[in-house]
Short mmCIF file of C-alpha atoms in Angstrom, two decimals:
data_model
loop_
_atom_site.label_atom_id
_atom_site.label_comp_id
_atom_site.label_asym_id
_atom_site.label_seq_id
_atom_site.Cartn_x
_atom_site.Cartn_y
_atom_site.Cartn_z
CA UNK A 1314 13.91 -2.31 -38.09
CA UNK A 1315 16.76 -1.09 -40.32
CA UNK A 1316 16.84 2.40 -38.65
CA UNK A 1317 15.70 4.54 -35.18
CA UNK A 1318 15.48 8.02 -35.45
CA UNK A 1319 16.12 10.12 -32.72
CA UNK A 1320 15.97 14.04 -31.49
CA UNK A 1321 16.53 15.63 -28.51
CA UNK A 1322 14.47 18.46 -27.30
CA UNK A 1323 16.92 20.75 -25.32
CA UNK A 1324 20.49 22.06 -26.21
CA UNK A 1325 21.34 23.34 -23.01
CA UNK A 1326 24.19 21.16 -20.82
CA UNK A 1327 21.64 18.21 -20.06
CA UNK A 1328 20.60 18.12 -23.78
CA UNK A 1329 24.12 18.21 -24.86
CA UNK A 1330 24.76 15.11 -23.06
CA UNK A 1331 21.59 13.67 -24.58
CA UNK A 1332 22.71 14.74 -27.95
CA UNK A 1333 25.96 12.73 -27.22
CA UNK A 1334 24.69 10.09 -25.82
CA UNK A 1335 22.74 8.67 -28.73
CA UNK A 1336 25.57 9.43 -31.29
CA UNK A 1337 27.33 6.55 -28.78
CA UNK A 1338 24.90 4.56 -27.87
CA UNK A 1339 25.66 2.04 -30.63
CA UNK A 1340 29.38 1.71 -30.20
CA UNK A 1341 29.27 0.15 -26.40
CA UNK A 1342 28.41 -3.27 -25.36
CA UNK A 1343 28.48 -4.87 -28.99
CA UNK A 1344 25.17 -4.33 -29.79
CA UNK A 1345 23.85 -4.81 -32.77
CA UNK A 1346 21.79 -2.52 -32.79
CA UNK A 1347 19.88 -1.01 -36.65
CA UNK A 1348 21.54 2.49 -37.43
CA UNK A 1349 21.16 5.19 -35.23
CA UNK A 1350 19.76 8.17 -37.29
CA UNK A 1351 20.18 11.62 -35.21
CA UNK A 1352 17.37 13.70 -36.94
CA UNK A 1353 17.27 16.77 -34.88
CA UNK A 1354 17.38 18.75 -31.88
CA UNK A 1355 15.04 21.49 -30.57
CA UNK A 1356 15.81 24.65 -28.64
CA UNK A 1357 13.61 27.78 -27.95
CA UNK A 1358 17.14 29.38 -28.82
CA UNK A 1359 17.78 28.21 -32.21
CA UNK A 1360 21.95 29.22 -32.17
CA UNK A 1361 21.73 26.56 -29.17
CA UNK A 1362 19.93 24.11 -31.44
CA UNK A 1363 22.40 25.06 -34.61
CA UNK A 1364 25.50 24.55 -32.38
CA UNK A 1365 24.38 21.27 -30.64
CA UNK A 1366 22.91 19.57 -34.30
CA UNK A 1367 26.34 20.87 -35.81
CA UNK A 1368 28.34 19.50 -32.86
CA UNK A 1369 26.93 15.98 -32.14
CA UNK A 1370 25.90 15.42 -35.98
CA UNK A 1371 22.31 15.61 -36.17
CA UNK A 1372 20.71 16.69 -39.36
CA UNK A 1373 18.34 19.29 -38.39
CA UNK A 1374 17.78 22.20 -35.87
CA UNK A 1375 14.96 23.94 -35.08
CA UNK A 1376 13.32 26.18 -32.42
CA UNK A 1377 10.25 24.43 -32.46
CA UNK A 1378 9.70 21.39 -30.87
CA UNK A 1379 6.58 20.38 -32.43
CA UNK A 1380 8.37 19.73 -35.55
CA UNK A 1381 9.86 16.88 -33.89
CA UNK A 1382 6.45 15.75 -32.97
CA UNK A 1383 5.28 15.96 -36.39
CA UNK A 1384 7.80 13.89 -38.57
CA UNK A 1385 6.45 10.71 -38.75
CA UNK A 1386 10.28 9.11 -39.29
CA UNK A 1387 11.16 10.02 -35.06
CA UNK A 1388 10.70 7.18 -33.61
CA UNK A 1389 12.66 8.00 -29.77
CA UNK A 1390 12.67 11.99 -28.73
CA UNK A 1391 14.71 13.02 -25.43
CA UNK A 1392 12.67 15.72 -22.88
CA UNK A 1393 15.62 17.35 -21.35
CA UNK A 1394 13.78 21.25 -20.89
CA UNK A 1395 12.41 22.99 -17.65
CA UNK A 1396 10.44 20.42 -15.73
CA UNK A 1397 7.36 22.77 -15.86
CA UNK A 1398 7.07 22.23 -19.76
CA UNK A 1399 7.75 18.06 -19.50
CA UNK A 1400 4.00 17.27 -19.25
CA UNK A 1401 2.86 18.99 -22.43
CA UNK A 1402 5.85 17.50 -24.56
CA UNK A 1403 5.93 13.93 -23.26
CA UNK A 1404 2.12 13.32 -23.14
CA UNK A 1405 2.21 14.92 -27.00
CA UNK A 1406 4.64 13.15 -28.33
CA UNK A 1407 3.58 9.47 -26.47
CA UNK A 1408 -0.13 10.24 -27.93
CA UNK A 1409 2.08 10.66 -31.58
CA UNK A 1410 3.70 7.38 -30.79
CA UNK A 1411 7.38 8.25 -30.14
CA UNK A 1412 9.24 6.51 -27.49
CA UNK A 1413 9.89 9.21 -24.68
CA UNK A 1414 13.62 9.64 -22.68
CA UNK A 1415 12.04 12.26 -19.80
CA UNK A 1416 14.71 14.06 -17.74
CA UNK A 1417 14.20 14.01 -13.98
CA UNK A 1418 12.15 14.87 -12.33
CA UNK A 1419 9.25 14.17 -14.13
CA UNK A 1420 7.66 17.28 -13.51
CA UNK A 1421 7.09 20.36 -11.47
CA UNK A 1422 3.78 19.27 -9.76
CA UNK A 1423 2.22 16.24 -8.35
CA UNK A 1424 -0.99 16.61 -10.72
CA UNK A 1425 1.21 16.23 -13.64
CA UNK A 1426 3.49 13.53 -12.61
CA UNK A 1427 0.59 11.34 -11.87
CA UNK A 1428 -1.01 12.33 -15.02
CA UNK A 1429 1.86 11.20 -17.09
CA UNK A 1430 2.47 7.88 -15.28
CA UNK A 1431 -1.42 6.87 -15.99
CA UNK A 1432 -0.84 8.04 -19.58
CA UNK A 1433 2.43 6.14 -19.67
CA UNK A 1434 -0.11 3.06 -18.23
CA UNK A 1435 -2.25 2.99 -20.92
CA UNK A 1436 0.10 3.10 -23.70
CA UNK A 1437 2.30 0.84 -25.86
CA UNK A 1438 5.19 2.99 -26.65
CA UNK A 1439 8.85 2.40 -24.00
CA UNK A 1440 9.40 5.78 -21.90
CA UNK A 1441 11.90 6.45 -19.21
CA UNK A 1442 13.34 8.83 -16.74
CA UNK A 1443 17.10 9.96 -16.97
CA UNK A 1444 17.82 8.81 -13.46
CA UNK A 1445 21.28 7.88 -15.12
CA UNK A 1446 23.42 7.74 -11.75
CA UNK A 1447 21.84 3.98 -12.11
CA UNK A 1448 24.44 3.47 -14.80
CA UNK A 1449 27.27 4.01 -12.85
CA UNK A 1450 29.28 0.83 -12.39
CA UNK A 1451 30.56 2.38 -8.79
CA UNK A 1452 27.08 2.31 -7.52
CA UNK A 1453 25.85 -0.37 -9.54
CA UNK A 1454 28.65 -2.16 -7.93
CA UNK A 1455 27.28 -1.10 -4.09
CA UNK A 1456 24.17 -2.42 -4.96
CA UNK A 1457 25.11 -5.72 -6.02
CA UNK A 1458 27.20 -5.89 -2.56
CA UNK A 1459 23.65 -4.50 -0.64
CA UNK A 1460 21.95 -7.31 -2.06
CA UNK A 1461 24.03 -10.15 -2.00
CA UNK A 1462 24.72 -9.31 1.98
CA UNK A 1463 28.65 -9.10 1.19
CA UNK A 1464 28.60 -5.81 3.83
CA UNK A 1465 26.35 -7.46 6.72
CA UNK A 1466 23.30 -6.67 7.66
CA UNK A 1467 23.01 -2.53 6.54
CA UNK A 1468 23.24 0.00 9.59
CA UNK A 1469 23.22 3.04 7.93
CA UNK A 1470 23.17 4.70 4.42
CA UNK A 1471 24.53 8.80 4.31
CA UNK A 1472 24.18 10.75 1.17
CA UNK A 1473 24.94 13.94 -0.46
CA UNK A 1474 25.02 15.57 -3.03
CA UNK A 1475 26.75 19.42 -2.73
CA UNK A 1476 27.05 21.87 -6.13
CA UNK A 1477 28.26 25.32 -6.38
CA UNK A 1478 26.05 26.13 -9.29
CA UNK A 1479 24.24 28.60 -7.41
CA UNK A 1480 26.86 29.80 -4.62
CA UNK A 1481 27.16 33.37 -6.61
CA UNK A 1482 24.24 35.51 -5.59
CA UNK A 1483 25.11 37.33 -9.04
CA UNK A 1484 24.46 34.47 -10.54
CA UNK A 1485 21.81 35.03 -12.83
CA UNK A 1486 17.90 34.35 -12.44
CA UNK A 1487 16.65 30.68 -14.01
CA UNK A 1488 13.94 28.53 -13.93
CA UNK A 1489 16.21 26.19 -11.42
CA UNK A 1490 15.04 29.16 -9.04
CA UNK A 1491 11.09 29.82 -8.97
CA UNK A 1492 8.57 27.22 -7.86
CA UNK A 1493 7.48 25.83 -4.63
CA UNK A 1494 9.84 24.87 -1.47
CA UNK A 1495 11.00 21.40 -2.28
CA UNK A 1496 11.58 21.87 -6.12
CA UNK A 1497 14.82 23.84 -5.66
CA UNK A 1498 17.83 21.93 -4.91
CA UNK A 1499 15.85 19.01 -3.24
CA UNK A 1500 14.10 18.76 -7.36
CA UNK A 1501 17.22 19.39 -8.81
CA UNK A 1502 20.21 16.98 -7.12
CA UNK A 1503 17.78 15.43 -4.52
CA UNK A 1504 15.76 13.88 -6.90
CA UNK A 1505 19.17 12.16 -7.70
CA UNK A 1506 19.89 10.80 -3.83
CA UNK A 1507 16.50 9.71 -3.20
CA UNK A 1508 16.51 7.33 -6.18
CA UNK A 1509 19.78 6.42 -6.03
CA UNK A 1510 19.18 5.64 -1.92
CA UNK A 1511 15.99 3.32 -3.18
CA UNK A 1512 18.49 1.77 -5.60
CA UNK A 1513 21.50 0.79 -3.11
CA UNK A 1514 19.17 0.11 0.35
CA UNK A 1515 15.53 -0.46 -0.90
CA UNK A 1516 12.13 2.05 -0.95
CA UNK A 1517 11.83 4.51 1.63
CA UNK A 1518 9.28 4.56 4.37
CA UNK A 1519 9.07 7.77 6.30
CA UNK A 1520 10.59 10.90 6.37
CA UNK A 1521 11.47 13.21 9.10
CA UNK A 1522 13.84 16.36 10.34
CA UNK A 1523 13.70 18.21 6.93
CA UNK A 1524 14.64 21.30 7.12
CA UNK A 1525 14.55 23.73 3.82
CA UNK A 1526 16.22 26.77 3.36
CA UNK A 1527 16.75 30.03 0.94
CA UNK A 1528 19.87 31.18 1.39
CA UNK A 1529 19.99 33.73 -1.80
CA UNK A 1530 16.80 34.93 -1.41
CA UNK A 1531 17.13 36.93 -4.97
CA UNK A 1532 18.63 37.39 -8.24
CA UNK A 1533 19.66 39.44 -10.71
CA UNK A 1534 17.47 39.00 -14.13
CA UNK A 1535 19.88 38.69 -16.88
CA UNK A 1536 18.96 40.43 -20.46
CA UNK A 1537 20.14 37.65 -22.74
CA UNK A 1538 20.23 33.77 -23.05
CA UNK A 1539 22.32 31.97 -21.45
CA UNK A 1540 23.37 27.84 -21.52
CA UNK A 1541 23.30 26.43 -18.18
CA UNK A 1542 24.52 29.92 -15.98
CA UNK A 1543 27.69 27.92 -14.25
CA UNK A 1544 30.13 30.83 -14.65
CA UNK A 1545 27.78 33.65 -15.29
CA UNK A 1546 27.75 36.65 -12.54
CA UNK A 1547 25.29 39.50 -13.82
CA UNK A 1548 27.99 42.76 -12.48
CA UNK A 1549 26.51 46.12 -12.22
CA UNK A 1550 23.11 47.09 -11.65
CA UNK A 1551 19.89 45.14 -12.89
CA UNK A 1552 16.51 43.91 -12.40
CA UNK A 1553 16.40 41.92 -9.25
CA UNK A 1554 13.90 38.73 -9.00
CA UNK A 1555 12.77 36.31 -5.79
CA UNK A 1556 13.93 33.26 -5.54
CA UNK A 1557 11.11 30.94 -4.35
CA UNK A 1558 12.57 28.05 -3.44
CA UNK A 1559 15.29 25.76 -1.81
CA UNK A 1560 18.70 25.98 -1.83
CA UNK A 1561 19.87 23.63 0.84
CA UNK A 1562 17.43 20.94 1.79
CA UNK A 1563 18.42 18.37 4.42
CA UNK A 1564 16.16 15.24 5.73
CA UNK A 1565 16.52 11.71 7.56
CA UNK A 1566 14.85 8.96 6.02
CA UNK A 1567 13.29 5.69 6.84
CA UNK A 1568 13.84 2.47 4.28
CA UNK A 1569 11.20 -0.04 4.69
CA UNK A 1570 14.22 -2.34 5.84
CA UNK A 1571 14.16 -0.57 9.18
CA UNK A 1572 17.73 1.47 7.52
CA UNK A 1573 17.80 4.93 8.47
CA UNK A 1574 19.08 6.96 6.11
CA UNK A 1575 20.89 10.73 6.50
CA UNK A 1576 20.47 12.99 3.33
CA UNK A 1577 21.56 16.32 2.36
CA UNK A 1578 21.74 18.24 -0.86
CA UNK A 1579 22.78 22.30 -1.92
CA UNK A 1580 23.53 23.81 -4.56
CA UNK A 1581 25.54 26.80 -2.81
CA UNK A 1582 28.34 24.57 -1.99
CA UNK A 1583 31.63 26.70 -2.62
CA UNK A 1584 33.92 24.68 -4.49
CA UNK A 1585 31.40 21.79 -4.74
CA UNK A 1586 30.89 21.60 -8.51
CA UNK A 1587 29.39 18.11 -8.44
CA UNK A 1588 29.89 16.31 -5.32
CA UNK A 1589 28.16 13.02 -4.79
CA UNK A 1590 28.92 10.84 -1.99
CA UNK A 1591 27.75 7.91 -0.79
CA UNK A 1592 28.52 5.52 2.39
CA UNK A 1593 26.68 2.26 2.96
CA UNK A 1594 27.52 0.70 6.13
CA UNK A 1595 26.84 -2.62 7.68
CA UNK A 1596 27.63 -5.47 9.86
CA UNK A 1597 30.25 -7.01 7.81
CA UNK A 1598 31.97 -3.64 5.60
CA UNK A 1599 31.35 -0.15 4.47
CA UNK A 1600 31.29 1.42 0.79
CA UNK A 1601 32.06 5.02 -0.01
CA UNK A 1602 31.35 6.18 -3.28
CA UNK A 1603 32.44 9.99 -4.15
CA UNK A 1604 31.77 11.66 -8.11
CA UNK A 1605 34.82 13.79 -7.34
CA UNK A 1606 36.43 10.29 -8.12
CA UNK A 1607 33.83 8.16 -10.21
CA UNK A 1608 36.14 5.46 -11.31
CA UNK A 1609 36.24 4.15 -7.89
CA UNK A 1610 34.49 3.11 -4.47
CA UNK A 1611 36.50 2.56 -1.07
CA UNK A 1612 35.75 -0.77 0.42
CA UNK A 1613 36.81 -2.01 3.99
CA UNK A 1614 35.03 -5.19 4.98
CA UNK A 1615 35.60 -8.32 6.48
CA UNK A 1616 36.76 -10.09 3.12
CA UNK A 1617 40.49 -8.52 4.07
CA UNK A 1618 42.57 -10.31 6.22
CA UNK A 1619 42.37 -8.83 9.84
CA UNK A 1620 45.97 -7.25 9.77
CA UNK A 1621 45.27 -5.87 6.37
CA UNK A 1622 41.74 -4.49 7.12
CA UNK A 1623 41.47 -0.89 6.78
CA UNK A 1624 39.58 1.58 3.54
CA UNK A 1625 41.04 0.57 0.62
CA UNK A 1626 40.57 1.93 -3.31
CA UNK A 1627 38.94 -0.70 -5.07
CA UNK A 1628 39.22 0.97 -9.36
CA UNK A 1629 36.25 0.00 -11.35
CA UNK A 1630 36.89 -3.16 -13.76
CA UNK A 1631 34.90 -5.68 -15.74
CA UNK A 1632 33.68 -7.04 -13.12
CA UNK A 1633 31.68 -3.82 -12.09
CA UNK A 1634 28.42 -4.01 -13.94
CA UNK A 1635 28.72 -1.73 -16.94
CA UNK A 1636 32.36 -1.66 -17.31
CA UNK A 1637 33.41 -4.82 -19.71
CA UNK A 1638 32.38 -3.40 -23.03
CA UNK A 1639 30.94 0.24 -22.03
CA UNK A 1640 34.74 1.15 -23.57
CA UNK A 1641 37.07 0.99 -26.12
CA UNK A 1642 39.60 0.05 -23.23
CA UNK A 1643 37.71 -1.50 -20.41
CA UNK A 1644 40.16 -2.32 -17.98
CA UNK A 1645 40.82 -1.45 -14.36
CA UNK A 1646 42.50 2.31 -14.14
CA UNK A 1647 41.20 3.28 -17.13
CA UNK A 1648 38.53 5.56 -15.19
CA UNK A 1649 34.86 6.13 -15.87
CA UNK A 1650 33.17 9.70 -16.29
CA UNK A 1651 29.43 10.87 -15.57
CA UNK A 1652 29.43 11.31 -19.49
CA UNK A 1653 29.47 7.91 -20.12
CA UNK A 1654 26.28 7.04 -17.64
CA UNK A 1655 23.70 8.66 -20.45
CA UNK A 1656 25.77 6.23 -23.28
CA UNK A 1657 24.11 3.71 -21.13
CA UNK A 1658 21.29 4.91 -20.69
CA UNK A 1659 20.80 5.55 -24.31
CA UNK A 1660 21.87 2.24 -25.07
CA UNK A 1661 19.46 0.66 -22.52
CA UNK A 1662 16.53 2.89 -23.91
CA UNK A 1663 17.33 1.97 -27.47
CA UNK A 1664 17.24 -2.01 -25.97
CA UNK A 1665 13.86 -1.26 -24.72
CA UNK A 1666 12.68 -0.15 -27.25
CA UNK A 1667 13.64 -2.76 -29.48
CA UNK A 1668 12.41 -5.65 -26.88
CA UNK A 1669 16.44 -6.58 -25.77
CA UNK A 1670 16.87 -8.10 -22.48
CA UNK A 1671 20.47 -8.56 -21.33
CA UNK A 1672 19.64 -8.73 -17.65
CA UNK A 1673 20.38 -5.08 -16.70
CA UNK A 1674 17.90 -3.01 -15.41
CA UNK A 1675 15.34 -1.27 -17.54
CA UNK A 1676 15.14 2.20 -16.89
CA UNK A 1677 12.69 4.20 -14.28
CA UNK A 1678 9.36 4.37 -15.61
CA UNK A 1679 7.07 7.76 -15.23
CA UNK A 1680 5.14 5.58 -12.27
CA UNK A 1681 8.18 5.50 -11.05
CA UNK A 1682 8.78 9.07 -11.26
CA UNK A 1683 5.81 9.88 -9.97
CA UNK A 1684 6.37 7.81 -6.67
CA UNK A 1685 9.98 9.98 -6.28
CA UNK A 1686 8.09 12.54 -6.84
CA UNK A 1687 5.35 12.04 -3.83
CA UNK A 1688 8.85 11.56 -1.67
CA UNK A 1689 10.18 14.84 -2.31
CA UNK A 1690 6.41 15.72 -1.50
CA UNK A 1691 6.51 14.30 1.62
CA UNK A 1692 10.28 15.59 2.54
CA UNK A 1693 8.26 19.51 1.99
CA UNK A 1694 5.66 18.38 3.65
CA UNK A 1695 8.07 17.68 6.89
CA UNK A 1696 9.95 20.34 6.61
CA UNK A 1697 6.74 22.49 6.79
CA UNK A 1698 5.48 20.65 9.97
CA UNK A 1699 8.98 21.54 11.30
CA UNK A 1700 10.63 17.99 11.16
CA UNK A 1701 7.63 16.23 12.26
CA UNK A 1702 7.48 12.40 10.46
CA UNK A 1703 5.34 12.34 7.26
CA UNK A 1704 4.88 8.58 6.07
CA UNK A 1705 5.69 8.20 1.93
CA UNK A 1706 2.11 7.28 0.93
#
């Protein structure tokens, strides 16, 4: 192939990145990759669209999405929209052909999820889900120590994952907010710790103790369109709207290992803007990983010598995976941001696409999505039996 084409569907924060993320997908790991054509990007609100295509390059905007779907020259189109309109855009555009990027979660609904990943079954072209925390070479790193037993036999796993998005009850009124219990903050940065917990321990078992909770129970409906809402407070009086699902959501989980698991996830956490930690702990070590300082992990295991054992800050290097290369200047202190974890998954996707193995992992696959899906399922499903165990079928 001498060229991909690509376009993005989605010029909100999330399709930003996208947008981004393809323009660099070609410059990191020196791939030689055919040229990287950035066609256009889609937005019900064409001045998003205009901005985004003028920002990141791409040749054409639109507030249409189905003229991405019909120009024959797209060959790879990111989904990155509200996750009640991902079903009728992915299983369009896969029937057209075009290699589909999906945001997470797949969808809003069980019935569509597993409708996708049986479409996704019985076709040819690569999809994905942008579960793109698997690109980080912290927790990439955490993994690789998981599986090669350098921490012991694993105790314990803890995760959460705390933003302030929607702390401000003037904070306006967004998809984010309607839908069932369990699609609220549990959809939204949950979706994130349960795959990233399946990627670090191994698949989850059981679920039990969720507990969900509104803690806004309504909004103001803003007259207007806004990107994203971080920032926005609706002052005065206005239209006020119910919030219909979960805020905070908190569970204990079960890894078929026998590894229990401690979870918890808002997105009314005051000064929280994106706060993701992770703590593995086992026989032999423990490994923190924490967002608020991505190009790093704190290690303390048994590979110190006994006086000098204690948590120490390990800085991501070349010998994390995704680090040598991923940068004009890969070397230890450099750092490492969240923006750089859709490059890679670009770059992977692209790599798929084009039948490249380099012995990273592929990305999630809609089956895949649908399974994380029937999790978050099951973590509703406990919290409405008030804690009681529900097995992940």
């Amino acid at each position: 192939m001498e060229q991909l084409s690509v376009a993005v569907i989605g010029a909100g924060m999330a399709g930003r990145a996208h947008a981004n993320a393809w323009r660099q997908a070609a410059t990191v790991f020196n791939a030689e990759f055919p040229e990287v054509r950035r066609a256009m990007i889609a937005d019900a609100y064409l001045p998003f669209a205009q901005n985004a295509a003028r920002d990141y390059g791409y040749e054409k905007a639109t507030d249409n999405w189905r003229d991405i779907l019909d120009d024959p020259s797209i060959n790879i189109v990111s989904i990155v929209v509200a996750n009640k309109l991902h079903r009728e855009m992915a299983e369009a555009l896969i029937k057209a052909g075009k290699h589909v990027l999906c945001e997470k979660p797949l969808t809003d609904n069980l019935e569509d999820a597993k409708a996708l990943a049986e479409l996704e079954a019985q076709s040819d072209v690569q999809t994905g889900l942008g579960y793109t925390y698997r690109r980080n070479p912290a927790i990439s790193y955490m993994a690789r120590l998981v599986e090669e037993g350098k921490l012991g036999e694993i105790t314990h796993f803890d995760a959460r994952y705390w933003c302030d998005y929607g702390v401000d009850p003037n904070g306006p009124m967004a998809w984010r907010y309607e839908g069932p219990m369990g699609s609220g903050a549990l959809g939204d940065v949950g979706s994130h710790l349960i795959d990233t917990s399946e990627f670090v321990v191994g698949a989850l078992k059981a679920i039990s103790g969720a507990r969900l909770s509104i803690t806004i129970p309504e909004r103001p409906v803003l007259k207007g369109v806004v990107s994203g809402g971080r920032g926005v407070s609706v002052e005065g009086d206005a239209e006020m709207a119910k919030v219909t699902n979960d805020d905070v959501a908190t569970f204990t989980g079960e890894f078929e290992n026998g590894v229990i698991g401690t979870f918890s996830c808002s997105r009314v956490s005051f000064g929280n803007p994106n706060t993701l930690i992770l703590t593995v702990q086992g026989t032999k070590g423990s490994a923190t990983f924490n967002m608020d300082r991505p190009g790093e992990i704190i290690l303390n295991d048994v590979s110190a010598p006994e006086e000098f054992r204690g948590p120490r800050r390990v800085l991501v290097n070349p010998a994390f995976p995704y680090f040598k290369a991923g940068s004009p200047m890969d070397f230890g202190g450099v750092g490492f941001t969240q923006v750089e974890q859709f490059t890679y998954q670009a770059h992977a996707f692209i790599q798929q696409v084009l039948g490249i193995e380099d012995g990273l992992p592929k990305l999630p696959t809609f089956e895949h999505g649908y399974r994380s899906m029937r999790i978050q399922e099951a973590i509703a499903r406990c919290a409405e039996q008030g804690g009681a165990t529900v097995e992940v079928k």
